[in-house]
PDB file of C-alpha atoms in Angstrom:
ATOM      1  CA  UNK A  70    -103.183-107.202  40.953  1.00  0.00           C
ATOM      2  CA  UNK A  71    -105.458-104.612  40.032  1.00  0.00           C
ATOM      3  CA  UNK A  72    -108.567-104.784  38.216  1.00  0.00           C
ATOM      4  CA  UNK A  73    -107.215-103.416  34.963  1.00  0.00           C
ATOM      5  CA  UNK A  74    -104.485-106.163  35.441  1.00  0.00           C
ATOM      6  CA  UNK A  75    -106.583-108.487  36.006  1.00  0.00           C
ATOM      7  CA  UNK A  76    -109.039-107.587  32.920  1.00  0.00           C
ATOM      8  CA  UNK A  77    -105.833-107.786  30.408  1.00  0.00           C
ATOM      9  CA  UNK A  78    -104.914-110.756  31.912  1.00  0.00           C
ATOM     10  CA  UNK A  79    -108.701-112.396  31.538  1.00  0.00           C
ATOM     11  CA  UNK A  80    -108.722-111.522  27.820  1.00  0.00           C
ATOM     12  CA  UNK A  81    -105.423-113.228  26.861  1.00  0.00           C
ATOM     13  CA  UNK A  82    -106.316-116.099  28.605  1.00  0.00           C
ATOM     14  CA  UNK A  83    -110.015-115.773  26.846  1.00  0.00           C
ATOM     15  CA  UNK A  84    -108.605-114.521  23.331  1.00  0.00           C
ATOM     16  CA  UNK A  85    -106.319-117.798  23.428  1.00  0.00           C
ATOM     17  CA  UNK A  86    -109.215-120.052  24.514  1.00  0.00           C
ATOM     18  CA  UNK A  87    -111.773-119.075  22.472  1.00  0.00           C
ATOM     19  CA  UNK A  88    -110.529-116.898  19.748  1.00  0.00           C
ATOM     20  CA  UNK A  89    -110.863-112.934  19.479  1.00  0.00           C
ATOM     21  CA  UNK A  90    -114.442-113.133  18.238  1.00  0.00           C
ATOM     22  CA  UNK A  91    -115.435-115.105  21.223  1.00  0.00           C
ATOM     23  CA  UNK A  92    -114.367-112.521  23.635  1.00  0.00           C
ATOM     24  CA  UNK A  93    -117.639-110.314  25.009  1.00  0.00           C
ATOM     25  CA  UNK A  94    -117.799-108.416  27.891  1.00  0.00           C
ATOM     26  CA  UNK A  95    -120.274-110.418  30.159  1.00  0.00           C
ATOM     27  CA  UNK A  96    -117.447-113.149  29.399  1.00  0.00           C
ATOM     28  CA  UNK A  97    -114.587-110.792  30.231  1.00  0.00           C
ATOM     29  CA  UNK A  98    -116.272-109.417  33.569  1.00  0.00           C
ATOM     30  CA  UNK A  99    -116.691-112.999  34.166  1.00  0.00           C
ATOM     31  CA  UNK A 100    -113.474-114.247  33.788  1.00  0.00           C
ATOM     32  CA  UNK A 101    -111.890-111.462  36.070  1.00  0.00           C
ATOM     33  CA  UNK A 102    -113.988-111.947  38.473  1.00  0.00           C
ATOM     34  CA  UNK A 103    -115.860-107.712  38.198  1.00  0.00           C
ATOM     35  CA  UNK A 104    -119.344-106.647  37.025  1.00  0.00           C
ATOM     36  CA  UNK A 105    -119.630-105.952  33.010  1.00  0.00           C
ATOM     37  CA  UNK A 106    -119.709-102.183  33.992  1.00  0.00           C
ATOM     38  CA  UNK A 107    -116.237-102.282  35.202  1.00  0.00           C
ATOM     39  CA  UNK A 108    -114.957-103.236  31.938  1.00  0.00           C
ATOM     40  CA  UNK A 109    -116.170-100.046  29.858  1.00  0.00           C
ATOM     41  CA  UNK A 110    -114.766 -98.107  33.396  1.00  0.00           C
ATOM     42  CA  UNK A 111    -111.492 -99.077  32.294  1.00  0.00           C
ATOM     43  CA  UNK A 112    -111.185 -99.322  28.675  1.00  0.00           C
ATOM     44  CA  UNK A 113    -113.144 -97.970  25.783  1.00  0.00           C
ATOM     45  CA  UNK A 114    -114.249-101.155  24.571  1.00  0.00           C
ATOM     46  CA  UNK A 115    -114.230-104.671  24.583  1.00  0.00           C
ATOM     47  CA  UNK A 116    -111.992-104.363  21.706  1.00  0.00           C
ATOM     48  CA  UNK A 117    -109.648-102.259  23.716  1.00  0.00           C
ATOM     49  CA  UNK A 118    -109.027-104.742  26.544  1.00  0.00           C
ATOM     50  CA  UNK A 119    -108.340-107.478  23.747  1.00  0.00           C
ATOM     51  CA  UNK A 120    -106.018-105.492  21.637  1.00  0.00           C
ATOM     52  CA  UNK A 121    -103.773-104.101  25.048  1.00  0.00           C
ATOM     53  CA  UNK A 122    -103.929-107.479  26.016  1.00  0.00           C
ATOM     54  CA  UNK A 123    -102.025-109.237  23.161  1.00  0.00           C
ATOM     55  CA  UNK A 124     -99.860-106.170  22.261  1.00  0.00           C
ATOM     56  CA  UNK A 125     -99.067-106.566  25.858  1.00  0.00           C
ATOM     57  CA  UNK A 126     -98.433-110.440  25.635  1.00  0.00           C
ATOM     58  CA  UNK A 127     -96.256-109.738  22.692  1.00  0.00           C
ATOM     59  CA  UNK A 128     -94.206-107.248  24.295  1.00  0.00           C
ATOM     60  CA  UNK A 129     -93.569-109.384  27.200  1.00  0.00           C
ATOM     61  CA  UNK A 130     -93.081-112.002  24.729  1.00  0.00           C
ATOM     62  CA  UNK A 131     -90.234-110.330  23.420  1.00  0.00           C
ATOM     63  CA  UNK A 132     -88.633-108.260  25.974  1.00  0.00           C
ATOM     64  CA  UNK A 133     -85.841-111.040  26.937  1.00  0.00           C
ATOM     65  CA  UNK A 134     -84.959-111.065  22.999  1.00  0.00           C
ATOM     66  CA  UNK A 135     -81.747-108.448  23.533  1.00  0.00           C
ATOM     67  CA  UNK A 136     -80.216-111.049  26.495  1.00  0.00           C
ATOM     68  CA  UNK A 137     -81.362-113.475  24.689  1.00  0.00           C
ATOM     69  CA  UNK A 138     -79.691-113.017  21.356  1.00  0.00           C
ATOM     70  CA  UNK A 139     -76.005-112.015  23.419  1.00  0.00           C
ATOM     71  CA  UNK A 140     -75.994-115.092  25.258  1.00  0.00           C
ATOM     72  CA  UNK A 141     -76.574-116.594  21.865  1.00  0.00           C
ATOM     73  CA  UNK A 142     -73.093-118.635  20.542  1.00  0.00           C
ATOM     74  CA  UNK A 143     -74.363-118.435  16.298  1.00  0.00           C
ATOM     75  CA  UNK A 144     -77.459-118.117  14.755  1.00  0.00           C
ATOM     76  CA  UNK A 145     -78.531-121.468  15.209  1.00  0.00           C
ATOM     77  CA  UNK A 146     -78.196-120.896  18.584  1.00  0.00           C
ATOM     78  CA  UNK A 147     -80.095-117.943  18.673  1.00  0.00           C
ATOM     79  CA  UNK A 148     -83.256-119.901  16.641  1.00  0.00           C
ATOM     80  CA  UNK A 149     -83.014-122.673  18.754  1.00  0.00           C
ATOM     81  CA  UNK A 150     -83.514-119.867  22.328  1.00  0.00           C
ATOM     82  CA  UNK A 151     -85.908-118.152  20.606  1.00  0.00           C
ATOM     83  CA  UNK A 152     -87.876-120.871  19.652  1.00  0.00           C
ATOM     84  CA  UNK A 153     -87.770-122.246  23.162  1.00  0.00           C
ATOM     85  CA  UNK A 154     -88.581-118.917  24.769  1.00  0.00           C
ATOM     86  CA  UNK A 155     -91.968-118.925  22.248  1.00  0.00           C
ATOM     87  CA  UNK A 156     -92.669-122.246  23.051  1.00  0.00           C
ATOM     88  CA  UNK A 157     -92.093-121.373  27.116  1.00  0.00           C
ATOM     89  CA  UNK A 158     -94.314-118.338  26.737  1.00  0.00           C
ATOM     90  CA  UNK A 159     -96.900-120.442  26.358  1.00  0.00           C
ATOM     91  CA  UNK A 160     -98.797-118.252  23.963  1.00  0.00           C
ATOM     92  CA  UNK A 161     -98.731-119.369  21.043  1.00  0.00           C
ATOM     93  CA  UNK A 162    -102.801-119.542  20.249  1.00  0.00           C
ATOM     94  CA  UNK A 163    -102.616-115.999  22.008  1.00  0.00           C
ATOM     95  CA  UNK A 164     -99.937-115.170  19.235  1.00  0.00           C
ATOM     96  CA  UNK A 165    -101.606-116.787  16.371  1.00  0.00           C
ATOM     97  CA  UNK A 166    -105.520-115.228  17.647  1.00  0.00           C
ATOM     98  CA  UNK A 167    -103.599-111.618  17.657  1.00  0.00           C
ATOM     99  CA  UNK A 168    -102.205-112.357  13.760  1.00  0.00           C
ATOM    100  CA  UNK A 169    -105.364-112.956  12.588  1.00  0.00           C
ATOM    101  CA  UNK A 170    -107.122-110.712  14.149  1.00  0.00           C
ATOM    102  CA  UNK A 171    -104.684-107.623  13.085  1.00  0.00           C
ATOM    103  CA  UNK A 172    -105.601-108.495   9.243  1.00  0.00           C
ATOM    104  CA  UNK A 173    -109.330-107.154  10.238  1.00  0.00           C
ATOM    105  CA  UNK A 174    -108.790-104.157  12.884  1.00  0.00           C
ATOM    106  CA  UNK A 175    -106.327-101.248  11.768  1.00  0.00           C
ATOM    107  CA  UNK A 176    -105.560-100.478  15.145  1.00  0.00           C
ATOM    108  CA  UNK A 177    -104.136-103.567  16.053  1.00  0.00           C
ATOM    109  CA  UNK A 178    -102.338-103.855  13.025  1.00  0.00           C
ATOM    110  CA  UNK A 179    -100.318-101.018  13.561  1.00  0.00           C
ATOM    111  CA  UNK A 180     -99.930-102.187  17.223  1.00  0.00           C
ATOM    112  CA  UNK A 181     -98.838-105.765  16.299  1.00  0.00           C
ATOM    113  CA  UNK A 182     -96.661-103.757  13.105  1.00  0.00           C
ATOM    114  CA  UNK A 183     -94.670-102.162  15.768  1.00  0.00           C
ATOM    115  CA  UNK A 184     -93.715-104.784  17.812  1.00  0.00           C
ATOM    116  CA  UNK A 185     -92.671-106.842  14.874  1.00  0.00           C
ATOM    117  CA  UNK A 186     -90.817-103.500  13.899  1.00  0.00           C
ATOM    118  CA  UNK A 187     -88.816-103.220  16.933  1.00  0.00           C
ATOM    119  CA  UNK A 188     -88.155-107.285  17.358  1.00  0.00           C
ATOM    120  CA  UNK A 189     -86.748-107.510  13.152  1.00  0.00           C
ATOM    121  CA  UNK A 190     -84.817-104.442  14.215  1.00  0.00           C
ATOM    122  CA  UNK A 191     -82.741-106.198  17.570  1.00  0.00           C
ATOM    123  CA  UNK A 192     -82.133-109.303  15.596  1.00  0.00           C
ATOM    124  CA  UNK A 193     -80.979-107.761  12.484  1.00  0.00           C
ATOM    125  CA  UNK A 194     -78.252-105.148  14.647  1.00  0.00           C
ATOM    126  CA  UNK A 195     -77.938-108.866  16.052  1.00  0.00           C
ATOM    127  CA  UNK A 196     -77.309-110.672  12.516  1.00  0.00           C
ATOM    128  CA  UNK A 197     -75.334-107.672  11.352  1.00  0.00           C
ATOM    129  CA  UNK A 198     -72.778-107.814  14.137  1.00  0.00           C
ATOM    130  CA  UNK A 199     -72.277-111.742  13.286  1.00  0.00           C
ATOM    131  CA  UNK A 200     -71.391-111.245   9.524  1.00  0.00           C
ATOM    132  CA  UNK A 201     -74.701-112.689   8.480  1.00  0.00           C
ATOM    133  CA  UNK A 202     -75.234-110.889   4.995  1.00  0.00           C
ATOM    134  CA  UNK A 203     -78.663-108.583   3.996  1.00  0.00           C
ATOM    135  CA  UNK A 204     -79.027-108.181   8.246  1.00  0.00           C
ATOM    136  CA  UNK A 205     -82.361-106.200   8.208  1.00  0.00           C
ATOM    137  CA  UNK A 206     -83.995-108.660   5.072  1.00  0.00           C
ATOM    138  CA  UNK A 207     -82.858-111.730   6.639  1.00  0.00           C
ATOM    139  CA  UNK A 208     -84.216-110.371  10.203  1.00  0.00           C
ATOM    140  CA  UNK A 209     -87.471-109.985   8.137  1.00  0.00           C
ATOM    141  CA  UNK A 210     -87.812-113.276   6.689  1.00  0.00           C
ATOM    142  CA  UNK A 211     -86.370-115.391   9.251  1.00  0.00           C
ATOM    143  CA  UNK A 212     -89.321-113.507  11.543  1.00  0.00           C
ATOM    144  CA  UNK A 213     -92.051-113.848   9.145  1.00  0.00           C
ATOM    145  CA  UNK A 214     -90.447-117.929   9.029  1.00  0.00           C
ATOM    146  CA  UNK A 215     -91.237-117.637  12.987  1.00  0.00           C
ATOM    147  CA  UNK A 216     -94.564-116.490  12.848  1.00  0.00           C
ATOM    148  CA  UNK A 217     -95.174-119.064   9.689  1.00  0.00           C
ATOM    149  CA  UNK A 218     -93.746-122.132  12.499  1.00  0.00           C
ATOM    150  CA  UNK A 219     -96.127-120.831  14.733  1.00  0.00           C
ATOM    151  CA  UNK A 220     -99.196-121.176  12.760  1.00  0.00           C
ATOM    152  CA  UNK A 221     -98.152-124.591  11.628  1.00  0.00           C
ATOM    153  CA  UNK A 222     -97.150-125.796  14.757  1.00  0.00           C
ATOM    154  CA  UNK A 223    -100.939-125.052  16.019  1.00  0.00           C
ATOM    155  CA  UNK A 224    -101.906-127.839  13.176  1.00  0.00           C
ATOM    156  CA  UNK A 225     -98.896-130.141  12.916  1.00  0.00           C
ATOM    157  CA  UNK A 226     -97.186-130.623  16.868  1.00  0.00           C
ATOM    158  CA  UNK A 227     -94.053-132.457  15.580  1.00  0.00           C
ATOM    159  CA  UNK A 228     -92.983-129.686  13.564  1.00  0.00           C
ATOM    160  CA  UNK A 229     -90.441-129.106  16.575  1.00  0.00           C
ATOM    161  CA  UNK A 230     -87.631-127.278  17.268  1.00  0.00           C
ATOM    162  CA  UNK A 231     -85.319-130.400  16.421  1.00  0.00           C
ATOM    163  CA  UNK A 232     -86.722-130.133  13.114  1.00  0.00           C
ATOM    164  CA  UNK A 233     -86.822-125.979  12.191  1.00  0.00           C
ATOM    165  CA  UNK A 234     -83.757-125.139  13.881  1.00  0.00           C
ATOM    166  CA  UNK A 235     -81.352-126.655  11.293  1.00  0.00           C
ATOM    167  CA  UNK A 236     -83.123-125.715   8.476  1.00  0.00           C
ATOM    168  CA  UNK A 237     -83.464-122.162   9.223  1.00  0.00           C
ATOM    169  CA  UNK A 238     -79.929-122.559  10.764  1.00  0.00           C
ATOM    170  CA  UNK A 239     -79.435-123.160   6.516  1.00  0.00           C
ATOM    171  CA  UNK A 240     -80.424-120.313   5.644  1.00  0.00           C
ATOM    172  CA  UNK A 241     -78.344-117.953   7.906  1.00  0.00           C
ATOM    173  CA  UNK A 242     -75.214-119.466   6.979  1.00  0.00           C
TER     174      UNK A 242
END
């Protein structure tokens, strides 16, 4: 692994642990194991490292949607994979850190933006080609409904998949 690698994968660790704000340098450096110099060798800023690093994580995140979503039977189907593949990702305080973050730094907004762009874009062509009416609002909601289980899930555990997955399932049908 090199040691950019190895910084992205410090701060997504770090920005999941303790929160974007939390993330320095000295504790960066640290955490990949180089001196505080080597981070500003690499990247910008501190801020830099932390916003490739979750744009990254949610890329990755996402980049199994398309098989995904065609080895998906229906739409519940599809909530229930895609709820498990969140949940297997394992970051969800990564995900959550990143969200709240973007509302105070323009550049990650647009970052995050575009990810969410391209991932309501592949389910809606997804929804579309199953009948489901309004495709590209639906894929909007039912991601922003995602992102909302997410959040709550970080305060209330037992909101599970047993218990979104039909209800959303509602929705599409």
């Amino acid at each position: 692994m090199t040691v950019r690698d190895r910084l992205l994968a410090a701060a997504a660790e770090l920005i999941a642990e303790k929160g974007w704000g939390a993330v320095s340098t000295r504790v960066l450096a640290e955490r990949a194991g180089v001196g505080s110099g080597v981070v500003h060798y690499h990247f910008d800023s501190t801020q830099a490292v932390l916003v490739q690093a979750s744009v990254g994580a949610l890329r990755e995140a996402l980049s199994g949607l398309p098989a995904l979503l065609e080895s998906a039977a229906d739409p519940e189907s599809a909530l229930d994979a895609l709820l498990a593949a969140l949940d297997e990702a394992g970051g969800q305080e990564l995900f959550i850190e990143t969200f709240l973050a973007a509302t105070r730094n323009d550049e990650l907004r647009a970052a995050v933006a575009g990810v969410l762009t391209e991932f309501r874009a592949a389910l809606a062509v997804w929804l579309a080609e199953r009948g489901v009416p309004t495709p590209a609002e639906t894929a909007a909601v039912l991601a922003a409904a995602v992102d909302g289980v997410l959040l709550h899930r970080a305060l209330d555990p037992e909101l599970s998949r047993a218990v979104v997955v039909p209800v959303l399932a509602r929705v599409l049908r």
